PDB file of C-alpha atoms and ligand atoms in Angstrom:
ATOM      1  CA  MET P 200     -50.384  79.010  25.775  1.00  0.00           C
ATOM      2  CA  PRO P 201     -51.895  76.194  26.616  1.00  0.00           C
ATOM      3  CA  PRO P 202     -49.714  73.074  25.887  1.00  0.00           C
ATOM      4  CA  ALA P 203     -50.204  71.301  22.557  1.00  0.00           C
ATOM      5  CA  PRO P 204     -50.308  67.484  21.932  1.00  0.00           C
ATOM      6  CA  GLU P 205     -46.753  65.913  20.852  1.00  0.00           C
ATOM      7  CA  ILE P 206     -46.718  63.924  17.782  1.00  0.00           C
ATOM      8  CA  GLY P 207     -44.764  60.603  18.373  1.00  0.00           C
ATOM      9  CA  VAL P 208     -43.344  57.761  15.784  1.00  0.00           C
ATOM     10  CA  ALA P 209     -43.882  53.901  17.168  1.00  0.00           C
ATOM     11  CA  VAL P 210     -42.127  51.355  15.136  1.00  0.00           C
ATOM     12  CA  PHE P 211     -43.637  47.466  14.994  1.00  0.00           C
ATOM     13  CA  LEU P 212     -39.937  46.360  13.899  1.00  0.00           C
ATOM     14  CA  LEU P 213     -41.365  43.097  12.823  1.00  0.00           C
ATOM     15  CA  LYS P 214     -38.479  40.125  11.951  1.00  0.00           C
ATOM     16  CA  ASP P 215     -39.632  35.864  11.528  1.00  0.00           C
ATOM     17  CA  ASN P 216     -42.606  36.211  14.564  1.00  0.00           C
ATOM     18  CA  LYS P 217     -40.932  38.744  16.705  1.00  0.00           C
ATOM     19  CA  ILE P 218     -41.451  41.983  17.678  1.00  0.00           C
ATOM     20  CA  LEU P 219     -38.448  44.527  18.978  1.00  0.00           C
ATOM     21  CA  PHE P 220     -39.291  45.987  22.496  1.00  0.00           C
ATOM     22  CA  GLY P 221     -36.940  47.943  24.384  1.00  0.00           C
ATOM     23  CA  ARG P 222     -37.314  48.713  28.801  1.00  0.00           C
ATOM     24  CA  ARG P 223     -37.328  52.449  28.558  1.00  0.00           C
ATOM     25  CA  ARG P 224     -34.900  53.848  31.332  1.00  0.00           C
ATOM     26  CA  SER P 225     -35.846  58.065  31.233  1.00  0.00           C
ATOM     27  CA  SER P 226     -37.999  59.276  33.766  1.00  0.00           C
ATOM     28  CA  ASN P 227     -39.929  60.914  30.738  1.00  0.00           C
ATOM     29  CA  ILE P 228     -43.193  59.320  29.858  1.00  0.00           C
ATOM     30  CA  GLY P 229     -43.702  55.422  30.347  1.00  0.00           C
ATOM     31  CA  ALA P 230     -40.254  55.168  32.314  1.00  0.00           C
ATOM     32  CA  HIS P 231     -39.406  51.487  33.435  1.00  0.00           C
ATOM     33  CA  THR P 232     -41.895  50.506  30.881  1.00  0.00           C
ATOM     34  CA  TYR P 233     -41.573  48.372  27.264  1.00  0.00           C
ATOM     35  CA  ALA P 234     -41.457  50.031  24.610  1.00  0.00           C
ATOM     36  CA  LEU P 235     -41.307  50.281  21.086  1.00  0.00           C
ATOM     37  CA  PRO P 236     -38.409  52.248  19.339  1.00  0.00           C
ATOM     38  CA  GLY P 237     -39.495  55.450  18.308  1.00  0.00           C
ATOM     39  CA  GLY P 238     -39.838  59.970  18.941  1.00  0.00           C
ATOM     40  CA  HIS P 239     -41.046  62.767  17.922  1.00  0.00           C
ATOM     41  CA  LEU P 240     -41.990  63.482  14.910  1.00  0.00           C
ATOM     42  CA  GLU P 241     -39.450  66.520  13.383  1.00  0.00           C
ATOM     43  CA  PHE P 242     -40.340  69.719  11.605  1.00  0.00           C
ATOM     44  CA  GLY P 243     -40.495  68.270   7.351  1.00  0.00           C
ATOM     45  CA  GLU P 244     -40.283  64.904   8.402  1.00  0.00           C
ATOM     46  CA  SER P 245     -42.421  62.054   6.395  1.00  0.00           C
ATOM     47  CA  PHE P 246     -43.575  59.477   9.107  1.00  0.00           C
ATOM     48  CA  GLU P 247     -41.224  56.899   7.582  1.00  0.00           C
ATOM     49  CA  GLU P 248     -38.524  58.985   7.474  1.00  0.00           C
ATOM     50  CA  CYS P 249     -38.676  59.420  11.250  1.00  0.00           C
ATOM     51  CA  ALA P 250     -39.499  55.885  11.589  1.00  0.00           C
ATOM     52  CA  ALA P 251     -36.469  54.699   9.776  1.00  0.00           C
ATOM     53  CA  ARG P 252     -34.104  57.869  11.867  1.00  0.00           C
ATOM     54  CA  GLU P 253     -35.580  56.770  15.127  1.00  0.00           C
ATOM     55  CA  VAL P 254     -34.517  52.787  14.899  1.00  0.00           C
ATOM     56  CA  MET P 255     -31.647  54.139  13.786  1.00  0.00           C
ATOM     57  CA  GLU P 256     -30.940  56.601  16.576  1.00  0.00           C
ATOM     58  CA  GLU P 257     -31.605  53.902  18.893  1.00  0.00           C
ATOM     59  CA  THR P 258     -31.007  50.653  17.583  1.00  0.00           C
ATOM     60  CA  GLY P 259     -28.007  50.867  15.108  1.00  0.00           C
ATOM     61  CA  LEU P 260     -30.357  48.955  12.665  1.00  0.00           C
ATOM     62  CA  GLU P 261     -31.662  49.881   9.216  1.00  0.00           C
ATOM     63  CA  ILE P 262     -34.896  49.105   8.373  1.00  0.00           C
ATOM     64  CA  LYS P 263     -37.345  48.688   4.879  1.00  0.00           C
ATOM     65  CA  ASN P 264     -40.781  48.241   3.812  1.00  0.00           C
ATOM     66  CA  ILE P 265     -41.474  51.171   6.210  1.00  0.00           C
ATOM     67  CA  GLU P 266     -45.867  51.124   6.476  1.00  0.00           C
ATOM     68  CA  MET P 267     -48.015  53.129   8.612  1.00  0.00           C
ATOM     69  CA  LEU P 268     -50.523  50.811  10.328  1.00  0.00           C
ATOM     70  CA  ARG P 269     -52.232  52.950  13.065  1.00  0.00           C
ATOM     71  CA  THR P 270     -52.650  56.428  14.801  1.00  0.00           C
ATOM     72  CA  THR P 271     -54.011  56.666  18.481  1.00  0.00           C
ATOM     73  CA  ASN P 272     -54.862  59.550  20.482  1.00  0.00           C
ATOM     74  CA  ASN P 273     -53.161  58.785  23.733  1.00  0.00           C
ATOM     75  CA  VAL P 274     -54.423  61.196  26.371  1.00  0.00           C
ATOM     76  CA  LEU P 275     -52.242  59.926  29.684  1.00  0.00           C
ATOM     77  CA  SER P 276     -52.485  63.216  32.264  1.00  0.00           C
ATOM     78  CA  ASP P 277     -53.382  66.765  32.370  1.00  0.00           C
ATOM     79  CA  THR P 278     -49.628  67.517  31.170  1.00  0.00           C
ATOM     80  CA  ALA P 279     -48.934  64.441  28.724  1.00  0.00           C
ATOM     81  CA  HIS P 280     -51.246  64.354  25.298  1.00  0.00           C
ATOM     82  CA  VAL P 281     -49.476  62.153  22.670  1.00  0.00           C
ATOM     83  CA  VAL P 282     -51.044  61.749  19.083  1.00  0.00           C
ATOM     84  CA  ILE P 283     -48.725  58.470  18.361  1.00  0.00           C
ATOM     85  CA  ILE P 284     -48.714  57.414  14.476  1.00  0.00           C
ATOM     86  CA  TYR P 285     -47.552  53.515  14.954  1.00  0.00           C
ATOM     87  CA  MET P 286     -45.656  51.746  11.534  1.00  0.00           C
ATOM     88  CA  ARG P 287     -44.407  48.527  10.642  1.00  0.00           C
ATOM     89  CA  ALA P 288     -40.995  47.711   9.065  1.00  0.00           C
ATOM     90  CA  ILE P 289     -38.808  44.811   8.932  1.00  0.00           C
ATOM     91  CA  LEU P 290     -35.069  44.438   8.762  1.00  0.00           C
ATOM     92  CA  SER P 291     -33.018  45.497   5.133  1.00  0.00           C
ATOM     93  CA  ASN P 292     -30.531  42.752   6.092  1.00  0.00           C
ATOM     94  CA  PRO P 293     -31.742  39.985   8.116  1.00  0.00           C
ATOM     95  CA  HIS P 294     -28.817  39.455  10.092  1.00  0.00           C
ATOM     96  CA  GLN P 295     -28.294  42.638  11.678  1.00  0.00           C
ATOM     97  CA  THR P 296     -28.439  42.472  15.304  1.00  0.00           C
ATOM     98  CA  PRO P 297     -30.188  45.758  17.789  1.00  0.00           C
ATOM     99  CA  GLN P 298     -27.298  47.587  19.559  1.00  0.00           C
ATOM    100  CA  ASN P 299     -27.995  49.731  22.665  1.00  0.00           C
ATOM    101  CA  VAL P 300     -27.121  53.082  21.012  1.00  0.00           C
ATOM    102  CA  GLU P 301     -28.502  55.272  23.784  1.00  0.00           C
ATOM    103  CA  PRO P 302     -28.430  53.317  26.884  1.00  0.00           C
ATOM    104  CA  ASP P 303     -29.038  56.714  29.515  1.00  0.00           C
ATOM    105  CA  LYS P 304     -32.940  56.440  27.524  1.00  0.00           C
ATOM    106  CA  CYS P 305     -32.834  52.475  27.539  1.00  0.00           C
ATOM    107  CA  GLU P 306     -31.995  49.086  29.023  1.00  0.00           C
ATOM    108  CA  GLY P 307     -31.227  47.264  25.487  1.00  0.00           C
ATOM    109  CA  TRP P 308     -33.078  45.353  22.694  1.00  0.00           C
ATOM    110  CA  ASN P 309     -34.706  42.404  22.358  1.00  0.00           C
ATOM    111  CA  TRP P 310     -37.313  40.158  20.763  1.00  0.00           C
ATOM    112  CA  TYR P 311     -40.691  39.169  21.948  1.00  0.00           C
ATOM    113  CA  ASP P 312     -43.951  36.802  20.711  1.00  0.00           C
ATOM    114  CA  LEU P 313     -46.598  38.774  20.477  1.00  0.00           C
ATOM    115  CA  ASN P 314     -48.471  36.235  22.742  1.00  0.00           C
ATOM    116  CA  ASN P 315     -45.812  36.982  25.733  1.00  0.00           C
ATOM    117  CA  LEU P 316     -44.973  40.368  25.619  1.00  0.00           C
ATOM    118  CA  PRO P 317     -43.009  41.490  27.735  1.00  0.00           C
ATOM    119  CA  GLU P 318     -43.800  43.189  31.403  1.00  0.00           C
ATOM    120  CA  PRO P 319     -44.657  46.122  31.721  1.00  0.00           C
ATOM    121  CA  THR P 320     -45.645  47.285  28.450  1.00  0.00           C
ATOM    122  CA  PHE P 321     -45.958  50.640  28.252  1.00  0.00           C
ATOM    123  CA  GLY P 322     -49.947  51.456  28.839  1.00  0.00           C
ATOM    124  CA  PRO P 323     -50.965  52.752  25.321  1.00  0.00           C
ATOM    125  CA  LEU P 324     -49.151  49.984  23.621  1.00  0.00           C
ATOM    126  CA  ARG P 325     -50.853  46.936  25.605  1.00  0.00           C
ATOM    127  CA  ALA P 326     -54.005  48.813  25.557  1.00  0.00           C
ATOM    128  CA  LEU P 327     -53.610  48.805  21.507  1.00  0.00           C
ATOM    129  CA  LEU P 328     -52.428  44.619  21.643  1.00  0.00           C
ATOM    130  CA  GLN P 329     -54.815  44.080  24.195  1.00  0.00           C
ATOM    131  CA  GLY P 330     -57.810  44.996  22.302  1.00  0.00           C
ATOM    132  CA  GLY P 331     -56.366  42.516  19.495  1.00  0.00           C
ATOM    133  CA  PHE P 332     -54.159  45.261  17.140  1.00  0.00           C
ATOM    134  CA  ASN P 333     -51.941  43.177  15.282  1.00  0.00           C
ATOM    135  CA  PRO P 334     -49.392  44.512  13.957  1.00  0.00           C
ATOM    136  CA  PHE P 335     -48.305  41.797  11.453  1.00  0.00           C
ATOM    137  CA  PRO P 336     -49.324  41.370   7.643  1.00  0.00           C
ATOM    138  CA  VAL P 337     -52.482  39.275   7.152  1.00  0.00           C
ATOM    139  CA  ASP P 338     -51.652  35.442   5.092  1.00  0.00           C
ATOM    140  CA  ASP P 339     -53.434  35.757   2.390  1.00  0.00           C
TER     141      ASP P 339
HETATM  142  P1  LIG V 105     -37.199  62.981  20.552  1.00  0.00           P
HETATM  143  O1  LIG V 105     -37.721  63.325  21.873  1.00  0.00           O
HETATM  144  O2  LIG V 105     -35.105  62.345  20.789  1.00  0.00           O
HETATM  145  O3  LIG V 105     -37.059  62.791  19.673  1.00  0.00           O
HETATM  146  O4  LIG V 105     -37.629  60.645  20.640  1.00  0.00           O
HETATM  147  P2  LIG V 105     -37.584  60.051  22.335  1.00  0.00           P
HETATM  148  O5  LIG V 105     -36.747  60.622  23.063  1.00  0.00           O
HETATM  149  O6  LIG V 105     -36.714  58.952  21.394  1.00  0.00           O
HETATM  150  O7  LIG V 105     -38.933  60.006  21.894  1.00  0.00           O
HETATM  151  P3  LIG V 105     -39.816  58.699  23.280  1.00  0.00           P
HETATM  152  O8  LIG V 105     -40.357  59.439  24.372  1.00  0.00           O
HETATM  153  O9  LIG V 105     -39.211  57.914  22.770  1.00  0.00           O
HETATM  154  O10 LIG V 105     -41.266  58.422  22.110  1.00  0.00           O
HETATM  155  C1  LIG V 105     -42.027  60.055  21.765  1.00  0.00           C
HETATM  156  C2  LIG V 105     -43.544  59.899  22.142  1.00  0.00           C
HETATM  157  O11 LIG V 105     -43.942  58.592  21.954  1.00  0.00           O
HETATM  158  C3  LIG V 105     -42.853  60.200  23.608  1.00  0.00           C
HETATM  159  O12 LIG V 105     -44.005  60.915  24.473  1.00  0.00           O
HETATM  160  C4  LIG V 105     -44.103  58.518  23.757  1.00  0.00           C
HETATM  161  C5  LIG V 105     -44.886  57.979  22.925  1.00  0.00           C
HETATM  162  N1  LIG V 105     -44.713  57.165  22.530  1.00  0.00           N
HETATM  163  C6  LIG V 105     -45.803  55.877  22.515  1.00  0.00           C
HETATM  164  N2  LIG V 105     -46.343  55.118  22.387  1.00  0.00           N
HETATM  165  C7  LIG V 105     -44.500  54.621  22.339  1.00  0.00           C
HETATM  166  C8  LIG V 105     -43.478  53.414  21.764  1.00  0.00           C
HETATM  167  O13 LIG V 105     -43.905  52.589  21.858  1.00  0.00           O
HETATM  168  N3  LIG V 105     -42.545  53.945  21.490  1.00  0.00           N
HETATM  169  C9  LIG V 105     -41.676  55.192  22.236  1.00  0.00           C
HETATM  170  N4  LIG V 105     -40.882  54.866  21.587  1.00  0.00           N
HETATM  171  N5  LIG V 105     -42.204  56.233  22.168  1.00  0.00           N
HETATM  172  C10 LIG V 105     -44.319  55.622  22.539  1.00  0.00           C
HETATM  173  O14 LIG V 105     -46.961  56.630  23.018  1.00  0.00           O
HETATM  174 MG1  LIG V 106     -37.675  57.051  22.022  1.00  0.00          MG
END
């Protein structure tokens, strides 16, 4: 059997004009780059459930207003193919602060401006944002 594509859910967690990023530590895809909280979709899970679970597991934060924004298809190498579902959300309570719950996987979480992204940004995410994608809601 050939390997199957993975399904990843990544969350633009928005606070004021900032986005939460963490630097990946693990040696799998995107090691040492800044990425969004997220992980693999589990069997039977909705995208929203996966987003809330992964953000809680990785940062301890409770989120709300979870919405799907965009899907991208990333063929990263001969052995890595990820379909990534980008979501956005806000904090349930704006006074929460992120905890580094999985220090073996992440160096820590911080808030960054869209126009001052932490470098190096995880490749597919940088491509999306440099292509002009804006995760913030459009003002009416
Ligand atoms: P799990 O296997 O424990 O469920 O999840 P994880 O260990 O937290 O998975 P992950 O590597 O954080 O993310 C799953 C996949 O999504 C992985 O192949 C990398 C891919 N991915 C992107 N962009 C992003 C992103 O911005 N953040 C995260 N966390 N993953 C991303 O393509
Ligand atoms: Mg993860």
